[in-house]
mmCIF file of C-alpha atoms in Angstrom:
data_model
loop_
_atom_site.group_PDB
_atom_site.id
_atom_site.type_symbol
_atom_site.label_atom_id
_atom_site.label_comp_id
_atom_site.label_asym_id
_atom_site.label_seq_id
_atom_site.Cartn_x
_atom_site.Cartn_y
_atom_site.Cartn_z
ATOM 1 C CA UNK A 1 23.055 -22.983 36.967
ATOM 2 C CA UNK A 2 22.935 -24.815 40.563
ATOM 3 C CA UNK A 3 20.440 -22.888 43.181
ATOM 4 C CA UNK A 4 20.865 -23.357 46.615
ATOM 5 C CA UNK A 5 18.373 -23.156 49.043
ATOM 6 C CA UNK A 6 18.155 -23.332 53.125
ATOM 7 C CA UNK A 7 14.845 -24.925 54.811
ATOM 8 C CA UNK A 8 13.752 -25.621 58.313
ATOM 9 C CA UNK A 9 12.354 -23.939 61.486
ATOM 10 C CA UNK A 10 12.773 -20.313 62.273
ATOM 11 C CA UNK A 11 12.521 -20.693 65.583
ATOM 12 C CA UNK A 12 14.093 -23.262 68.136
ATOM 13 C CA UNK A 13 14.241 -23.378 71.829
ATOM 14 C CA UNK A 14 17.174 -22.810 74.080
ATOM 15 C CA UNK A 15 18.985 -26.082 74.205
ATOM 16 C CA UNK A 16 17.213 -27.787 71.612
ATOM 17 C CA UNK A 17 19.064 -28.789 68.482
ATOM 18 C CA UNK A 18 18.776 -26.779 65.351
ATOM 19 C CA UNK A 19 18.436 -28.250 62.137
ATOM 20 C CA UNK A 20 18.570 -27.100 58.640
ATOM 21 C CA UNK A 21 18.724 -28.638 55.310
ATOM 22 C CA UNK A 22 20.149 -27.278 51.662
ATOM 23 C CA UNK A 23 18.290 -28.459 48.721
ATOM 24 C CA UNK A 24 20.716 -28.249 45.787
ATOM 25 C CA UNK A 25 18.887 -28.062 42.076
ATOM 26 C CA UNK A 26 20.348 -27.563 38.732
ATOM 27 C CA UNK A 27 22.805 -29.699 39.199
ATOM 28 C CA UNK A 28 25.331 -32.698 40.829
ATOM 29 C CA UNK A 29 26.444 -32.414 43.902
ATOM 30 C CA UNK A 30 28.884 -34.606 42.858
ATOM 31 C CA UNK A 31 32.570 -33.710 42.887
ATOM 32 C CA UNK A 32 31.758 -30.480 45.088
ATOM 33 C CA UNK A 33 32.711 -29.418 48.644
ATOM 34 C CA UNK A 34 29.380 -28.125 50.665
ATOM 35 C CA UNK A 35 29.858 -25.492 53.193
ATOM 36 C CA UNK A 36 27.614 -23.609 56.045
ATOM 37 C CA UNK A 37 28.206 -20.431 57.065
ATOM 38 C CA UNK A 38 26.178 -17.954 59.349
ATOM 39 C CA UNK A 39 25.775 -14.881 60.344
ATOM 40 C CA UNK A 40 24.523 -12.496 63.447
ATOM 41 C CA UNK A 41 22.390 -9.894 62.826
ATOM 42 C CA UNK A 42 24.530 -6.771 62.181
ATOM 43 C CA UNK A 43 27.270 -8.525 62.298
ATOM 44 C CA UNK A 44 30.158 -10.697 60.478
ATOM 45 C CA UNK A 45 30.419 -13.924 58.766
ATOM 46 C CA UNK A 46 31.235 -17.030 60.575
ATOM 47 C CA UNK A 47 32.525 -20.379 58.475
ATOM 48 C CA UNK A 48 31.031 -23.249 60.651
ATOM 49 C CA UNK A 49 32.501 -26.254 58.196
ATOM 50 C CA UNK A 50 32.092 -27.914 55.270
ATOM 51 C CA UNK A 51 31.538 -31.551 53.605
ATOM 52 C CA UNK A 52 33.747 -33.187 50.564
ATOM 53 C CA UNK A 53 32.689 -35.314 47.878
ATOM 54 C CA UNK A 54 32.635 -37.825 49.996
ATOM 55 C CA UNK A 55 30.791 -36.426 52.456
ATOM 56 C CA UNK A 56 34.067 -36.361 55.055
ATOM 57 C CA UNK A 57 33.016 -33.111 57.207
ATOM 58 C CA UNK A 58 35.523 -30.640 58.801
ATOM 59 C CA UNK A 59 34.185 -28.518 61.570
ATOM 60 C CA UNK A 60 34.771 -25.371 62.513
ATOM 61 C CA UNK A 61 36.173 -26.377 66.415
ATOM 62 C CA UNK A 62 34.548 -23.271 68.081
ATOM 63 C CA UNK A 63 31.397 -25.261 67.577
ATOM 64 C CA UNK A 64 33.066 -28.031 69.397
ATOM 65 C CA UNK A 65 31.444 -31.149 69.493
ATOM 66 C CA UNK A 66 27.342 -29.546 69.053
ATOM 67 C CA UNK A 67 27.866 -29.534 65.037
ATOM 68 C CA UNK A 68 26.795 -32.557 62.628
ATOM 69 C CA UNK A 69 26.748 -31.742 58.815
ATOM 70 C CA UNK A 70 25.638 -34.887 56.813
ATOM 71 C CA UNK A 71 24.934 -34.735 52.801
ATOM 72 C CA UNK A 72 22.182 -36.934 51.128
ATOM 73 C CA UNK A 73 23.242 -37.238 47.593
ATOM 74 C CA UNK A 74 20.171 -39.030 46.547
ATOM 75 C CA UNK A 75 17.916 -36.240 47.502
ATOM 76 C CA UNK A 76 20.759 -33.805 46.286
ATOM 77 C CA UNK A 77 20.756 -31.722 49.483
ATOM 78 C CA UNK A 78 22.668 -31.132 52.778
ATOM 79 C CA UNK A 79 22.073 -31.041 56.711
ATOM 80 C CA UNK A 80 23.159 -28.950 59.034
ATOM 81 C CA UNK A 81 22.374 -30.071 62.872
ATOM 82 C CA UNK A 82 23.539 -27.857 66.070
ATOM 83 C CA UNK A 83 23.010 -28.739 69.139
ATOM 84 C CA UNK A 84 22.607 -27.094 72.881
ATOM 85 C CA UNK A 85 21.863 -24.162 71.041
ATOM 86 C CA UNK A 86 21.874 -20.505 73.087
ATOM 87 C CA UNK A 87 21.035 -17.262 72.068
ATOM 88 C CA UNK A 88 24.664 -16.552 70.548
ATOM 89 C CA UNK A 89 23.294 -19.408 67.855
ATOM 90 C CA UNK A 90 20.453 -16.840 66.673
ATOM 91 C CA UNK A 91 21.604 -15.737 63.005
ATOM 92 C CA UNK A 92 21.217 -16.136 59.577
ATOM 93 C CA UNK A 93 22.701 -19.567 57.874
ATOM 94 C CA UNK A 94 23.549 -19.904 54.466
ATOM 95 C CA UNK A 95 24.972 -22.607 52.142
ATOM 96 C CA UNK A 96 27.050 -22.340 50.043
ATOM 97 C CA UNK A 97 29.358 -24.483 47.473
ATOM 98 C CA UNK A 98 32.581 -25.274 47.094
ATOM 99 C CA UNK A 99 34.774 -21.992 47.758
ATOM 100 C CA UNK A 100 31.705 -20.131 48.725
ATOM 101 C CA UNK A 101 30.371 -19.621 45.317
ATOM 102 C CA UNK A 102 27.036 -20.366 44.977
ATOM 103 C CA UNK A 103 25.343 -19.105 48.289
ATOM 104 C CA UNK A 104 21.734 -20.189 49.113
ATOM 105 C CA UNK A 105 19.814 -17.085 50.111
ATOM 106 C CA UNK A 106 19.629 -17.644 53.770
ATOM 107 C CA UNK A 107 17.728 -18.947 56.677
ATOM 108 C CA UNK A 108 17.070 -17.152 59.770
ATOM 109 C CA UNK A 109 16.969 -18.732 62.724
ATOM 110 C CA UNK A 110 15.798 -17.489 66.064
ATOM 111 C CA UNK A 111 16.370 -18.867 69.041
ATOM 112 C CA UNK A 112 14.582 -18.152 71.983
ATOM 113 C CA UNK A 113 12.158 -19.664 74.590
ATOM 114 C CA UNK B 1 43.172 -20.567 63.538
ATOM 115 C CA UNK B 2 44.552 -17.574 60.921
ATOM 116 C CA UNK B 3 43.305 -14.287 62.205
ATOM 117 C CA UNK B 4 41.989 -11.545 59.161
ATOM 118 C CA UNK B 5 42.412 -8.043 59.838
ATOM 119 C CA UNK B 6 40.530 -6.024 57.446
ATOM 120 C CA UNK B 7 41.468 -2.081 57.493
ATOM 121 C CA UNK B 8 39.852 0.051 57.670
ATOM 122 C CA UNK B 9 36.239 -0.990 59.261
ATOM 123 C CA UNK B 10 34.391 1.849 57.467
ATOM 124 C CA UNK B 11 34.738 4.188 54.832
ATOM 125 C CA UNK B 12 33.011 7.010 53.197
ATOM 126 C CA UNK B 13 33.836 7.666 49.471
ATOM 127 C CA UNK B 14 31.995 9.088 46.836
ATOM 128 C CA UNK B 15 31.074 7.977 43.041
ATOM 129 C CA UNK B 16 34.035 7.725 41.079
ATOM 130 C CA UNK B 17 36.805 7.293 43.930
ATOM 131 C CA UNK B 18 39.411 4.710 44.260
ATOM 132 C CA UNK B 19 38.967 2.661 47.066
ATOM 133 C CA UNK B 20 41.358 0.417 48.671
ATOM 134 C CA UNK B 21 40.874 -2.537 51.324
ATOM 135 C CA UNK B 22 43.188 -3.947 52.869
ATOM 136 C CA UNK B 23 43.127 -7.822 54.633
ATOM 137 C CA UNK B 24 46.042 -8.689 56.562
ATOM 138 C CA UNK B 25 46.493 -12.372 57.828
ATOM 139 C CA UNK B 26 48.196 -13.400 60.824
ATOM 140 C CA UNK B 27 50.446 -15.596 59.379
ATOM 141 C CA UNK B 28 51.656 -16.645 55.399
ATOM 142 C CA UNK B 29 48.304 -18.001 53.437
ATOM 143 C CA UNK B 30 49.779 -18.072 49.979
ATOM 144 C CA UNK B 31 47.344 -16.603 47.980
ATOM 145 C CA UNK B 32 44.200 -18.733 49.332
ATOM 146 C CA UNK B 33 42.290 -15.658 49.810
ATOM 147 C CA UNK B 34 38.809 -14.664 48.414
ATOM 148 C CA UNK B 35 36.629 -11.205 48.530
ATOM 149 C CA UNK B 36 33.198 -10.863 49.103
ATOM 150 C CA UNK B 37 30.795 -7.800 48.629
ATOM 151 C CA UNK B 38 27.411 -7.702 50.215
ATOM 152 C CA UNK B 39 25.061 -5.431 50.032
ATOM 153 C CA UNK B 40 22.689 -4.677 52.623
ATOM 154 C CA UNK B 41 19.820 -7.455 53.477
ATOM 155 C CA UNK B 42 21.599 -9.265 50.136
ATOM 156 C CA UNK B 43 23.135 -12.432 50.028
ATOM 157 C CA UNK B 44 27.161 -12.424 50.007
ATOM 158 C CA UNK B 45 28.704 -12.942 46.480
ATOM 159 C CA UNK B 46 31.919 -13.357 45.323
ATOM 160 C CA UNK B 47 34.246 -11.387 43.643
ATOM 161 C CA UNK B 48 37.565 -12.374 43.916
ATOM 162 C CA UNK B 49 39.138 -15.741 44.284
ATOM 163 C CA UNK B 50 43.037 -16.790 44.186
ATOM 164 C CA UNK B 51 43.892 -13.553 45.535
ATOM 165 C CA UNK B 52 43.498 -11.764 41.996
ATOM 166 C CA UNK B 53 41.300 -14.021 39.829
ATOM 167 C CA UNK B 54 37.982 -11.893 39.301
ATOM 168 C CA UNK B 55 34.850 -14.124 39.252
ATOM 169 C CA UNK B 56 32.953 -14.427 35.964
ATOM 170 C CA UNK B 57 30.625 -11.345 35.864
ATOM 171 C CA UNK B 58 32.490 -9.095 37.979
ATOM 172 C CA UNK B 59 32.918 -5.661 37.030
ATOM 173 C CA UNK B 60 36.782 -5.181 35.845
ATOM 174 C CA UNK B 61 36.983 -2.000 38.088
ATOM 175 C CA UNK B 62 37.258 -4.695 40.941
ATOM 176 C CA UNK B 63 40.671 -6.177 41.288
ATOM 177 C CA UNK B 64 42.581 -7.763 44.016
ATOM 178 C CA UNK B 65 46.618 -8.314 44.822
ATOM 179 C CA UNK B 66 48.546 -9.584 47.232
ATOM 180 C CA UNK B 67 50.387 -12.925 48.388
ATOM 181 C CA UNK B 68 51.460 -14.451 51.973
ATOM 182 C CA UNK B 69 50.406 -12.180 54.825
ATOM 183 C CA UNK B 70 49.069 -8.660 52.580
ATOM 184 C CA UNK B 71 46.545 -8.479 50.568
ATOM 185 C CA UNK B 72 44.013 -5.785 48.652
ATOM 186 C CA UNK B 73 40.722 -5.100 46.911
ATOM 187 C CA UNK B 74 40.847 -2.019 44.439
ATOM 188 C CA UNK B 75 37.911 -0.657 43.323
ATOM 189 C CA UNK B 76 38.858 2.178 40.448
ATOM 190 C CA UNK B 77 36.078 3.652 40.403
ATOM 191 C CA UNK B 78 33.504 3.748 42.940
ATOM 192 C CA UNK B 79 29.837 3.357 41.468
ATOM 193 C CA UNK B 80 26.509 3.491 43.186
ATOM 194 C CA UNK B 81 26.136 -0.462 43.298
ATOM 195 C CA UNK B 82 29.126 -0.408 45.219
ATOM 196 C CA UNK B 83 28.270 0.834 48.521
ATOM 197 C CA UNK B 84 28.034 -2.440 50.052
ATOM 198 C CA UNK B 85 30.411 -4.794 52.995
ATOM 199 C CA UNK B 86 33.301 -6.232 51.590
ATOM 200 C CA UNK B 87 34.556 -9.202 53.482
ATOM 201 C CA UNK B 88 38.111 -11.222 52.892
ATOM 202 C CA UNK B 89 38.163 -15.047 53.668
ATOM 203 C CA UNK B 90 40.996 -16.880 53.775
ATOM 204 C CA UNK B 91 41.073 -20.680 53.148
ATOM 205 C CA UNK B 92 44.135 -21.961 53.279
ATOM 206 C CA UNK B 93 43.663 -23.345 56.483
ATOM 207 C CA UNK B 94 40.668 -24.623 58.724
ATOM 208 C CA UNK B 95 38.805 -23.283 60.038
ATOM 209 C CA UNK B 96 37.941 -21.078 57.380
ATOM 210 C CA UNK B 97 37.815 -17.362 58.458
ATOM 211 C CA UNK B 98 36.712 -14.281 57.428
ATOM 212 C CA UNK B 99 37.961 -10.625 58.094
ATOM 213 C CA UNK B 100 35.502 -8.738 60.021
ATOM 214 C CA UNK B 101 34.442 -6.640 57.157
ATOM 215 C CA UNK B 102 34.809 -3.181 55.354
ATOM 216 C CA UNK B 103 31.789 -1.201 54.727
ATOM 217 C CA UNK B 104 31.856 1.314 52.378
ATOM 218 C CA UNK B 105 29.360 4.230 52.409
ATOM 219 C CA UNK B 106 28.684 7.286 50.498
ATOM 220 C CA UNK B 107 30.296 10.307 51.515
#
């Protein structure tokens, strides 16, 4: 069954640009939809967008223009890249497939100075 | 973007109650709506999708109704794996968005 799993730094500097990568395994990413999704500590979940088969990405617009999500089919994973981050970034991001089903188990990411 | 109203916030209910969620979007979604328990530090997991189509694996005392605006999760009989945070999402529209959760603790 596919396994997803988040990678990069914990920790990134106040207006600095996040970025985190999904390594997809037991199986094609092929013909799937690839989403991100984070969340606060203690708090709710926040859908921040998602790539198609194609790799065509829709954004979640209260990330504005500081979101890039990019897929890499020949290395069957999936970027993430936010930038100008603040505090209010600081959370845990997941990623997940299709309609949210796998999930990876998480990243956190902390960002502070 | 489709606001999610989840009622109520929190709950207490003990082993063997019925417990009912309700997620209430802000305008007609058809029935593009999914659940979501997680349990605390866990990862979110599915349990619903289509509004009333319970995910392979799923316990059968789960089940969810509703279409448009209305929508529930029925759990028939509470059990001690349960007490977890159920989220709705709904997707028929981007941006995606969730309901801001239901958690459900023992009494």
């Amino acid at each position: 069954q596919v396994q997803l799993q988040e990678s990069g730094p914990g920790l990134v500097k106040p207006s600095e640009t996040l970025s985190l990568t999904c390594g997809v395994s037991g199986g094609s990413m092929s013909n799937h939809y690839w989403s991100w999704v984070r969340q606060p500590a203690g708090k709710g979940l926040e859908w921040l967008g998602r790539l198609s088969p194609s790799g065509s990405p829709i954004y979640n617009p209260t990330l504005k223009s500081r979101v890039t999500m990019s897929v890499d089919t020949s290395k069957n994973q999936f970027s993430l890249k936010l930038s100008s981050v603040t505090a209010a970034d600081t959370a845990i991001y997941y990623c997940a497939r299709d309609l949210l089903d796998p999930w990876g188990r998480g990243t956190t990411v902390t960002v502070s100075s | 973007d489709i606001q999610m109203t989840q009622s109520p916030s929190a709950m207490s209910a003990s082993v063997g109650d019925r417990v009912t969620i309700t997620c209430r979007a802000s305008q007609d979604i058809n029935n593009y709506l999914a659940w979501f328990q997680q349990k605390p530090g866990k990862v979110p997991e599915r349990l619903i999708y289509a509004a009333s189509s319970l995910q392979l694996g799923v316990p059968s005392r789960f089940s969810g109704s509703g279409s448009g605006t209305e929508f529930t999760l029925t759990i028939s009989s509470l059990q001690p794996e349960d007490f977890a945070t159920y989220y709705c999402l709904q997707h028929s529209d981007y941006p995606w968005t969730f309901g801001q959760g239901t958690r459900v603790e023992i009494k």
